[in-house]
Amino acid sequence: MVRCCWRPPNPAVPRHDLRKVRVHVQRPRNGGGGRGLGDQPPRLEGPGPGGLSRRACFRLHFPQLALRRRLGQLSCMSRPALKLRSWPLTVLYYLLPFGALRPLSRVGWRPVSRVALYKSVPTRLLSRAWGRLNQVELPHWLRRPVYSLYIWTFGVNMKEAAVEDLHHYRNLSEFFRRKLKPQARPVCGLHSVISPSDGKILSFGQVKNSEVEQVKGVTYSLESFLGPRASPGDPPFPPATSHSSFRNQLVTREGNELYHCVIYLAPGDYHCFHSPTDWTVSHRRHFPGSLMSVNPGMARWIKELFCHNERVVLTGDWKHGFFSLTAVGATNVGSIRIYFDRDLHTNSPRYSKGSYNDFSFVTHANKEGIPMRKGEHLGEFNLGSTIVLIFEAPKDFNFKLKAGQKIRFGEALGSL
């Protein structure tokens, strides 16, 4: 590696203009008498101070100059082309060991952040492909090895399944959505709110300043998550002017507070979810979005992850006021099914990210909505995902939980 470095005898004299420098390099001769490139230093000619030609030892940074030219061209590209050109370098930057590409940062190149790189992955397309694969019927002889590997990997308890015979499940989708024995999940009748599913408690407590905890220390906006408040049969309320005003739109009774609970469903958990209390579902809002992983590690890494992902928000009322249950999609969990909503189609290419679709269950024939009993079947995922409960309750409502604990459907979440 050679670099051009000319040192003038007088420090006050300016350096040569490198654009006017001519470099002469003598080729080594084949004979033994000639002097090669390593024997004779190259000669630098150019207009020096006073018009005199000068000689100096120098080295040329050929790779660095070439990289500067190439990377300088990126700034002239359009944004899609820039992403296309910088994406492979970014992947190599994070994958190659020992920082093999870190010298590129010295010449002006900056890698895309890990979060931006992960968001650029086509998770919706991959989830659709995974859904098609789940629908493929497995040969009878292959079912036991495939399901046994899944059971061993994720710790599935098949003794609780309504059908324990692995050959009964024709494809992976049927295995993921397996039903449980009736006595496997007794519903607690002493507490007003129960767990709607199996899973792990990520966070719970009061909603403060209209911010909901994703995991400990990471929050997201309540308004971004639920969208503008809507009443059955009426258009959405105007956007809230402050966080407190949006919270006041949800709290309908004086003296009540707003509470939340986040439950993460791992791939080995029971994938159906149930009604957590006696309530009436009056409205459904579907947010098309990304399908990034929602495991606790990702939830700590990506802020407002639940607001980016596809989700289905069910809102209504219970005996203490506002109540909502949100099913959040994840990677390979583009399919969210609500049993009483046949018009719902998630992870569909006809829906674009950044929008939402409303549907009201209040009609002229049914002016109240869909009544749900505590423990009643509500919906299902096709793999692990997340359930978020946001509800209104009196100030003396207490959770019977610990952060990080495992919980099963039917166990108590809290009561008055």
CSV table of C-alpha atoms in Angstrom, one decimal:
chain,number,residue,atom,x,y,z
A,1,MET,CA,0.0,0.0,0.0
A,2,VAL,CA,1.6,3.3,-1.1
A,3,ARG,CA,0.8,6.8,0.1
A,4,CYS,CA,1.8,10.1,-1.4
A,5,CYS,CA,3.5,12.2,1.3
A,6,TRP,CA,5.8,15.2,0.3
A,7,ARG,CA,7.5,17.1,3.1
A,8,PRO,CA,8.6,20.6,2.2
A,9,PRO,CA,11.8,21.9,3.8
A,10,ASN,CA,10.0,25.0,5.1
A,11,PRO,CA,6.7,24.3,7.1
A,12,ALA,CA,5.3,27.6,6.1
A,13,VAL,CA,5.4,26.7,2.4
A,14,PRO,CA,2.1,25.0,1.3
A,15,ARG,CA,2.0,21.4,0.2
A,16,HIS,CA,1.9,20.4,-3.5
A,17,ASP,CA,-1.4,20.2,-5.2
A,18,LEU,CA,-1.8,16.5,-5.8
A,19,ARG,CA,-3.9,17.0,-8.8
A,20,LYS,CA,-0.8,18.5,-10.7
A,21,VAL,CA,1.5,15.7,-9.6
A,22,ARG,CA,2.8,13.2,-12.2
A,23,VAL,CA,4.0,9.9,-11.0
A,24,HIS,CA,6.7,8.1,-13.0
A,25,VAL,CA,7.3,4.5,-12.0
A,26,GLN,CA,10.2,2.6,-13.7
A,27,ARG,CA,9.3,-1.0,-14.6
A,28,PRO,CA,11.8,-3.6,-13.4
A,29,ARG,CA,13.9,-5.1,-16.2
A,30,ASN,CA,14.1,-8.8,-16.9
A,31,GLY,CA,17.9,-8.7,-16.8
A,32,GLY,CA,20.0,-8.7,-13.7
A,33,GLY,CA,21.6,-5.3,-14.1
A,34,GLY,CA,18.5,-3.1,-14.0
A,35,ARG,CA,17.0,-1.6,-10.9
A,36,GLY,CA,13.4,-2.6,-10.1
A,37,LEU,CA,10.6,-0.9,-8.3
A,38,GLY,CA,12.0,-1.8,-5.0
A,39,ASP,CA,15.5,-0.6,-5.7
A,40,GLN,CA,14.7,3.0,-6.9
A,41,PRO,CA,12.1,5.2,-5.3
A,42,PRO,CA,9.6,6.7,-7.6
A,43,ARG,CA,10.2,10.3,-8.8
A,44,LEU,CA,7.7,13.1,-8.0
A,45,GLU,CA,7.6,16.0,-10.4
A,46,GLY,CA,5.5,19.1,-10.2
A,47,PRO,CA,5.6,22.8,-9.6
A,48,GLY,CA,7.0,23.4,-6.1
A,49,PRO,CA,7.6,26.6,-4.3
A,50,GLY,CA,9.7,29.0,-6.5
A,51,GLY,CA,8.9,26.8,-9.6
A,52,LEU,CA,11.5,24.2,-8.6
A,53,SER,CA,10.8,20.5,-9.1
A,54,ARG,CA,11.2,18.4,-5.9
A,55,ARG,CA,11.6,14.7,-5.1
A,56,ALA,CA,10.2,13.0,-2.0
A,57,CYS,CA,9.4,9.5,-0.7
A,58,PHE,CA,5.8,8.9,-0.9
A,59,ARG,CA,3.1,6.2,-0.6
A,60,LEU,CA,-0.1,6.1,-2.5
A,61,HIS,CA,-3.3,4.8,-0.8
A,62,PHE,CA,-4.8,3.3,-4.0
A,63,PRO,CA,-7.5,1.2,-2.3
A,64,GLN,CA,-8.6,4.1,-0.1
A,65,LEU,CA,-8.8,6.5,-3.0
A,66,ALA,CA,-10.8,4.0,-5.0
A,67,LEU,CA,-13.3,3.4,-2.1
A,68,ARG,CA,-13.8,7.1,-1.7
A,69,ARG,CA,-14.7,7.4,-5.3
A,70,ARG,CA,-17.1,4.4,-5.2
A,71,LEU,CA,-18.7,5.4,-2.0
A,72,GLY,CA,-19.0,9.0,-3.2
A,73,GLN,CA,-21.2,7.7,-6.0
A,74,LEU,CA,-23.7,6.3,-3.5
A,75,SER,CA,-24.7,9.8,-2.4
A,76,CYS,CA,-25.9,10.6,-6.0
A,77,MET,CA,-28.2,7.5,-6.1
A,78,SER,CA,-31.9,7.4,-5.4
A,79,ARG,CA,-33.0,6.1,-2.0
A,80,PRO,CA,-34.1,2.6,-3.3
A,81,ALA,CA,-30.9,2.2,-5.3
A,82,LEU,CA,-28.9,3.3,-2.3
A,83,LYS,CA,-30.5,0.7,-0.1
A,84,LEU,CA,-29.9,-2.0,-2.7
A,85,ARG,CA,-26.2,-1.1,-3.0
A,86,SER,CA,-25.5,-0.7,0.7
A,87,TRP,CA,-27.6,-3.7,2.0
A,88,PRO,CA,-25.1,-6.5,1.0
A,89,LEU,CA,-22.2,-4.6,2.6
A,90,THR,CA,-24.2,-4.1,5.8
A,91,VAL,CA,-25.0,-7.8,6.0
A,92,LEU,CA,-21.3,-8.7,5.6
A,93,TYR,CA,-20.3,-6.0,8.1
A,94,TYR,CA,-22.3,-7.7,10.8
A,95,LEU,CA,-21.7,-11.3,9.9
A,96,LEU,CA,-18.0,-11.4,9.1
A,97,PRO,CA,-15.8,-12.0,12.2
A,98,PHE,CA,-13.1,-9.7,13.7
A,99,GLY,CA,-14.6,-6.6,12.1
A,100,ALA,CA,-13.3,-7.4,8.6
A,101,LEU,CA,-15.1,-4.5,7.0
A,102,ARG,CA,-14.6,-2.0,9.7
A,103,PRO,CA,-11.8,-0.2,7.8
A,104,LEU,CA,-14.7,0.9,5.4
A,105,SER,CA,-15.9,3.3,8.1
A,106,ARG,CA,-12.7,5.2,7.8
A,107,VAL,CA,-13.4,6.2,4.2
A,108,GLY,CA,-16.9,7.6,4.9
A,109,TRP,CA,-19.1,4.4,4.7
A,110,ARG,CA,-21.6,3.9,7.5
A,111,PRO,CA,-23.5,0.6,7.9
A,112,VAL,CA,-27.3,0.5,8.2
A,113,SER,CA,-28.3,0.0,11.8
A,114,ARG,CA,-29.2,-3.5,12.9
A,115,VAL,CA,-32.8,-2.4,13.6
A,116,ALA,CA,-33.2,-0.8,10.1
A,117,LEU,CA,-31.6,-3.9,8.6
A,118,TYR,CA,-34.1,-6.2,10.4
A,119,LYS,CA,-37.1,-4.0,9.4
A,120,SER,CA,-36.1,-4.2,5.8
A,121,VAL,CA,-36.5,-8.0,5.8
A,122,PRO,CA,-39.7,-9.0,3.9
A,123,THR,CA,-41.3,-10.7,7.0
A,124,ARG,CA,-44.9,-10.5,5.5
A,125,LEU,CA,-43.8,-12.4,2.4
A,126,LEU,CA,-41.9,-14.9,4.4
A,127,SER,CA,-44.8,-15.4,6.7
A,128,ARG,CA,-47.2,-16.1,3.8
A,129,ALA,CA,-44.7,-18.6,2.4
A,130,TRP,CA,-44.5,-20.3,5.9
A,131,GLY,CA,-48.3,-20.4,6.0
A,132,ARG,CA,-48.5,-22.1,2.7
A,133,LEU,CA,-45.9,-24.6,3.9
A,134,ASN,CA,-47.9,-25.3,7.0
A,135,GLN,CA,-50.9,-26.2,4.8
A,136,VAL,CA,-49.0,-29.0,3.0
A,137,GLU,CA,-50.2,-32.4,4.1
A,138,LEU,CA,-47.4,-34.5,5.5
A,139,PRO,CA,-47.0,-38.2,4.6
A,140,HIS,CA,-48.2,-40.5,7.3
A,141,TRP,CA,-44.7,-41.9,8.0
A,142,LEU,CA,-43.2,-38.4,8.3
A,143,ARG,CA,-45.6,-37.0,10.9
A,144,ARG,CA,-44.2,-38.6,14.0
A,145,PRO,CA,-40.5,-37.6,13.3
A,146,VAL,CA,-41.4,-34.0,12.4
A,147,TYR,CA,-43.8,-33.4,15.3
A,148,SER,CA,-41.5,-35.2,17.7
A,149,LEU,CA,-38.7,-32.8,16.8
A,150,TYR,CA,-40.9,-29.8,17.3
A,151,ILE,CA,-42.1,-31.2,20.7
A,152,TRP,CA,-38.5,-31.8,21.8
A,153,THR,CA,-37.3,-28.4,20.6
A,154,PHE,CA,-40.0,-26.2,22.3
A,155,GLY,CA,-41.0,-28.5,25.2
A,156,VAL,CA,-44.6,-29.2,24.1
A,157,ASN,CA,-46.7,-31.1,26.6
A,158,MET,CA,-48.8,-33.5,24.5
A,159,LYS,CA,-50.5,-35.1,27.5
A,160,GLU,CA,-52.7,-32.0,27.7
A,161,ALA,CA,-53.8,-32.2,24.0
A,162,ALA,CA,-57.3,-33.5,23.2
A,163,VAL,CA,-55.7,-35.8,20.7
A,164,GLU,CA,-52.3,-37.2,21.7
A,165,ASP,CA,-51.8,-39.3,18.6
A,166,LEU,CA,-49.3,-37.5,16.4
A,167,HIS,CA,-50.5,-39.2,13.2
A,168,HIS,CA,-53.9,-37.5,13.6
A,169,TYR,CA,-52.5,-34.1,12.6
A,170,ARG,CA,-52.3,-33.9,8.8
A,171,ASN,CA,-50.1,-30.8,8.6
A,172,LEU,CA,-48.2,-28.4,10.8
A,173,SER,CA,-51.0,-25.9,11.0
A,174,GLU,CA,-53.4,-28.5,12.6
A,175,PHE,CA,-50.6,-29.4,15.1
A,176,PHE,CA,-50.1,-25.8,16.0
A,177,ARG,CA,-53.8,-25.2,16.6
A,178,ARG,CA,-54.4,-28.4,18.6
A,179,LYS,CA,-57.1,-28.3,21.2
A,180,LEU,CA,-56.7,-29.1,24.9
A,181,LYS,CA,-58.6,-31.6,27.1
A,182,PRO,CA,-61.5,-29.9,28.9
A,183,GLN,CA,-59.9,-30.5,32.4
A,184,ALA,CA,-56.4,-29.3,31.3
A,185,ARG,CA,-57.2,-25.7,32.0
A,186,PRO,CA,-59.8,-25.0,34.7
A,187,VAL,CA,-61.1,-21.5,34.7
A,188,CYS,CA,-60.8,-19.5,37.9
A,189,GLY,CA,-64.2,-18.2,39.0
A,190,LEU,CA,-63.1,-16.2,42.0
A,191,HIS,CA,-61.2,-13.5,40.1
A,192,SER,CA,-62.7,-11.0,37.7
A,193,VAL,CA,-59.9,-11.2,35.0
A,194,ILE,CA,-58.2,-14.4,34.0
A,195,SER,CA,-55.3,-15.1,31.6
A,196,PRO,CA,-56.7,-15.4,28.0
A,197,SER,CA,-53.8,-17.8,27.0
A,198,ASP,CA,-50.7,-19.7,28.0
A,199,GLY,CA,-47.6,-17.6,28.0
A,200,LYS,CA,-45.1,-15.4,29.9
A,201,ILE,CA,-46.0,-12.1,31.6
A,202,LEU,CA,-43.8,-9.4,30.1
A,203,SER,CA,-45.3,-6.4,31.8
A,204,PHE,CA,-48.4,-5.2,33.7
A,205,GLY,CA,-49.7,-2.3,35.8
A,206,GLN,CA,-51.3,1.1,35.4
A,207,VAL,CA,-51.1,3.0,32.1
A,208,LYS,CA,-49.2,6.3,32.9
A,209,ASN,CA,-49.1,9.3,30.5
A,210,SER,CA,-50.7,7.1,27.8
A,211,GLU,CA,-47.5,5.1,27.6
A,212,VAL,CA,-47.7,1.3,27.8
A,213,GLU,CA,-44.7,-0.9,28.8
A,214,GLN,CA,-43.6,-3.2,26.1
A,215,VAL,CA,-41.0,-4.8,28.4
A,216,LYS,CA,-39.4,-3.2,31.4
A,217,GLY,CA,-37.9,0.1,30.4
A,218,VAL,CA,-39.3,0.2,26.9
A,219,THR,CA,-42.7,1.8,26.2
A,220,TYR,CA,-45.0,2.7,23.3
A,221,SER,CA,-47.7,5.2,22.7
A,222,LEU,CA,-51.2,4.0,23.6
A,223,GLU,CA,-52.8,6.1,20.8
A,224,SER,CA,-50.4,4.6,18.2
A,225,PHE,CA,-51.2,1.1,19.4
A,226,LEU,CA,-55.0,1.4,19.5
A,227,GLY,CA,-55.6,4.1,16.9
A,228,PRO,CA,-58.1,6.9,17.2
A,229,ARG,CA,-60.9,6.1,19.6
A,230,ALA,CA,-64.2,5.0,17.9
A,231,SER,CA,-67.7,4.5,19.2
A,232,PRO,CA,-70.0,1.9,17.8
A,233,GLY,CA,-71.9,3.3,14.9
A,234,ASP,CA,-70.0,6.7,15.1
A,235,PRO,CA,-67.0,7.9,13.2
A,236,PRO,CA,-63.7,8.0,15.2
A,237,PHE,CA,-63.1,10.8,17.6
A,238,PRO,CA,-60.8,13.5,16.5
A,239,PRO,CA,-57.1,13.0,17.4
A,240,ALA,CA,-56.2,13.7,20.9
A,241,THR,CA,-54.4,17.0,21.6
A,242,SER,CA,-52.4,15.5,24.5
A,243,HIS,CA,-51.6,12.1,26.1
A,244,SER,CA,-54.0,12.8,29.0
A,245,SER,CA,-56.9,13.7,26.7
A,246,PHE,CA,-56.6,10.4,24.8
A,247,ARG,CA,-56.5,8.5,28.1
A,248,ASN,CA,-59.7,10.4,29.1
A,249,GLN,CA,-61.4,9.2,25.9
A,250,LEU,CA,-60.9,5.6,27.1
A,251,VAL,CA,-61.8,6.0,30.8
A,252,THR,CA,-65.5,6.4,30.9
A,253,ARG,CA,-66.2,6.4,34.6
A,254,GLU,CA,-64.9,8.8,37.3
A,255,GLY,CA,-62.5,7.4,39.7
A,256,ASN,CA,-61.3,4.6,37.4
A,257,GLU,CA,-57.8,3.9,36.1
A,258,LEU,CA,-56.5,2.4,33.0
A,259,TYR,CA,-54.5,-0.9,33.3
A,260,HIS,CA,-52.5,-3.1,30.9
A,261,CYS,CA,-51.1,-6.6,30.8
A,262,VAL,CA,-48.8,-8.1,28.1
A,263,ILE,CA,-48.6,-11.9,27.6
A,264,TYR,CA,-46.0,-13.5,25.3
A,265,LEU,CA,-46.9,-16.8,23.7
A,266,ALA,CA,-43.8,-18.9,22.9
A,267,PRO,CA,-43.9,-21.4,19.9
A,268,GLY,CA,-44.4,-24.3,22.3
A,269,ASP,CA,-47.4,-22.8,24.1
A,270,TYR,CA,-51.1,-23.5,23.5
A,271,HIS,CA,-51.9,-21.2,20.6
A,272,CYS,CA,-55.6,-20.5,21.1
A,273,PHE,CA,-56.8,-17.5,23.2
A,274,HIS,CA,-60.0,-17.1,25.2
A,275,SER,CA,-62.1,-14.4,26.7
A,276,PRO,CA,-60.4,-13.0,29.8
A,277,THR,CA,-63.7,-11.8,31.4
A,278,ASP,CA,-67.4,-11.3,30.8
A,279,TRP,CA,-67.6,-8.5,28.3
A,280,THR,CA,-69.2,-7.4,25.1
A,281,VAL,CA,-67.1,-6.9,21.9
A,282,SER,CA,-68.5,-4.0,19.9
A,283,HIS,CA,-65.7,-3.0,17.5
A,284,ARG,CA,-62.8,-4.6,15.6
A,285,ARG,CA,-59.8,-2.7,14.1
A,286,HIS,CA,-57.2,-4.5,12.0
A,287,PHE,CA,-53.8,-2.9,11.5
A,288,PRO,CA,-51.8,-4.4,8.6
A,289,GLY,CA,-48.1,-4.1,9.4
A,290,SER,CA,-44.8,-5.8,9.7
A,291,LEU,CA,-44.4,-9.3,11.2
A,292,MET,CA,-41.3,-9.0,13.2
A,293,SER,CA,-40.5,-11.4,16.0
A,294,VAL,CA,-42.1,-10.4,19.4
A,295,ASN,CA,-39.9,-12.4,21.7
A,296,PRO,CA,-38.7,-10.5,24.8
A,297,GLY,CA,-35.2,-10.0,23.3
A,298,MET,CA,-36.7,-8.2,20.2
A,299,ALA,CA,-39.1,-6.3,22.4
A,300,ARG,CA,-36.2,-4.8,24.3
A,301,TRP,CA,-34.3,-4.0,21.1
A,302,ILE,CA,-37.0,-2.4,18.9
A,303,LYS,CA,-39.0,0.5,20.3
A,304,GLU,CA,-42.7,0.5,19.6
A,305,LEU,CA,-42.4,-3.0,18.2
A,306,PHE,CA,-46.1,-3.8,18.8
A,307,CYS,CA,-47.1,-0.6,17.0
A,308,HIS,CA,-45.2,-1.7,13.9
A,309,ASN,CA,-46.5,-5.3,13.8
A,310,GLU,CA,-49.8,-6.4,12.3
A,311,ARG,CA,-52.5,-6.6,15.0
A,312,VAL,CA,-56.2,-7.1,15.6
A,313,VAL,CA,-57.8,-4.8,18.3
A,314,LEU,CA,-61.1,-5.9,19.8
A,315,THR,CA,-62.7,-3.2,21.9
A,316,GLY,CA,-65.9,-3.2,24.0
A,317,ASP,CA,-67.2,-2.8,27.5
A,318,TRP,CA,-67.3,-4.9,30.7
A,319,LYS,CA,-68.9,-4.1,34.1
A,320,HIS,CA,-66.3,-1.5,35.0
A,321,GLY,CA,-66.1,0.3,31.6
A,322,PHE,CA,-63.7,0.1,28.7
A,323,PHE,CA,-62.1,-3.2,27.8
A,324,SER,CA,-59.9,-4.2,24.9
A,325,LEU,CA,-57.9,-7.3,23.8
A,326,THR,CA,-55.3,-7.1,21.1
A,327,ALA,CA,-53.8,-10.0,19.2
A,328,VAL,CA,-50.3,-9.0,17.9
A,329,GLY,CA,-48.9,-10.9,14.9
A,330,ALA,CA,-45.3,-12.0,14.6
A,331,THR,CA,-42.9,-13.6,12.2
A,332,ASN,CA,-44.6,-16.7,10.7
A,333,VAL,CA,-47.8,-15.7,12.6
A,334,GLY,CA,-49.5,-13.6,9.9
A,335,SER,CA,-52.7,-15.6,10.4
A,336,ILE,CA,-54.8,-14.3,13.3
A,337,ARG,CA,-58.2,-15.8,13.4
A,338,ILE,CA,-61.2,-14.5,15.4
A,339,TYR,CA,-63.9,-17.2,15.5
A,340,PHE,CA,-66.9,-14.9,15.3
A,341,ASP,CA,-65.4,-12.6,12.6
A,342,ARG,CA,-65.4,-14.2,9.2
A,343,ASP,CA,-64.6,-11.0,7.4
A,344,LEU,CA,-61.2,-10.7,9.0
A,345,HIS,CA,-58.2,-11.6,6.7
A,346,THR,CA,-54.8,-10.9,8.1
A,347,ASN,CA,-51.4,-10.7,6.3
A,348,SER,CA,-53.2,-10.1,3.0
A,349,PRO,CA,-51.3,-8.4,0.2
A,350,ARG,CA,-54.4,-6.2,-0.6
A,351,TYR,CA,-53.8,-4.3,2.7
A,352,SER,CA,-51.0,-1.8,2.9
A,353,LYS,CA,-49.0,-1.0,6.0
A,354,GLY,CA,-49.7,2.2,7.8
A,355,SER,CA,-53.5,2.0,7.5
A,356,TYR,CA,-56.3,0.3,9.5
A,357,ASN,CA,-59.7,-1.2,8.8
A,358,ASP,CA,-62.7,-0.9,11.1
A,359,PHE,CA,-65.6,-3.2,11.6
A,360,SER,CA,-68.5,-2.7,13.9
A,361,PHE,CA,-70.4,-5.6,15.5
A,362,VAL,CA,-73.3,-3.3,16.5
A,363,THR,CA,-76.1,-3.6,13.9
A,364,HIS,CA,-79.8,-2.9,13.8
A,365,ALA,CA,-80.5,-6.5,14.7
A,366,ASN,CA,-77.8,-6.6,17.4
A,367,LYS,CA,-77.5,-3.3,19.2
A,368,GLU,CA,-75.1,-4.4,21.9
A,369,GLY,CA,-72.4,-6.4,20.1
A,370,ILE,CA,-70.9,-9.9,20.6
A,371,PRO,CA,-71.3,-11.1,24.2
A,372,MET,CA,-68.3,-13.1,25.5
A,373,ARG,CA,-68.3,-15.3,28.6
A,374,LYS,CA,-65.2,-15.7,30.7
A,375,GLY,CA,-63.1,-18.6,29.3
A,376,GLU,CA,-65.0,-18.8,26.0
A,377,HIS,CA,-63.0,-19.5,22.8
A,378,LEU,CA,-62.1,-16.3,21.1
A,379,GLY,CA,-59.4,-16.9,18.5
A,380,GLU,CA,-56.1,-18.5,17.6
A,381,PHE,CA,-52.6,-17.9,16.2
A,382,ASN,CA,-50.6,-20.2,13.9
A,383,LEU,CA,-47.5,-20.0,16.1
A,384,GLY,CA,-46.3,-18.0,19.1
A,385,SER,CA,-47.3,-14.3,19.5
A,386,THR,CA,-48.5,-11.7,22.0
A,387,ILE,CA,-51.8,-10.7,23.7
A,388,VAL,CA,-52.2,-7.2,25.1
A,389,LEU,CA,-55.0,-6.4,27.5
A,390,ILE,CA,-55.9,-2.7,28.1
A,391,PHE,CA,-58.9,-2.1,30.3
A,392,GLU,CA,-60.6,0.3,32.7
A,393,ALA,CA,-61.1,-0.7,36.4
A,394,PRO,CA,-61.5,0.9,39.8
A,395,LYS,CA,-58.4,2.1,41.7
A,396,ASP,CA,-58.4,-0.9,44.0
A,397,PHE,CA,-57.9,-3.4,41.2
A,398,ASN,CA,-54.8,-5.6,42.0
A,399,PHE,CA,-52.8,-7.8,39.8
A,400,LYS,CA,-51.9,-11.3,41.1
A,401,LEU,CA,-48.8,-11.5,39.0
A,402,LYS,CA,-45.0,-11.2,38.9
A,403,ALA,CA,-43.1,-9.9,35.9
A,404,GLY,CA,-41.5,-12.8,34.0
A,405,GLN,CA,-43.7,-15.5,35.4
A,406,LYS,CA,-45.2,-18.3,33.3
A,407,ILE,CA,-49.0,-18.4,33.3
A,408,ARG,CA,-51.6,-20.7,31.8
A,409,PHE,CA,-55.0,-20.0,30.4
A,410,GLY,CA,-57.7,-19.8,33.1
A,411,GLU,CA,-55.4,-18.7,35.9
A,412,ALA,CA,-56.0,-15.4,37.7
A,413,LEU,CA,-54.6,-12.1,36.4
A,414,GLY,CA,-56.2,-9.8,39.0
A,415,SER,CA,-59.4,-8.8,40.8
A,416,LEU,CA,-60.9,-6.1,43.0
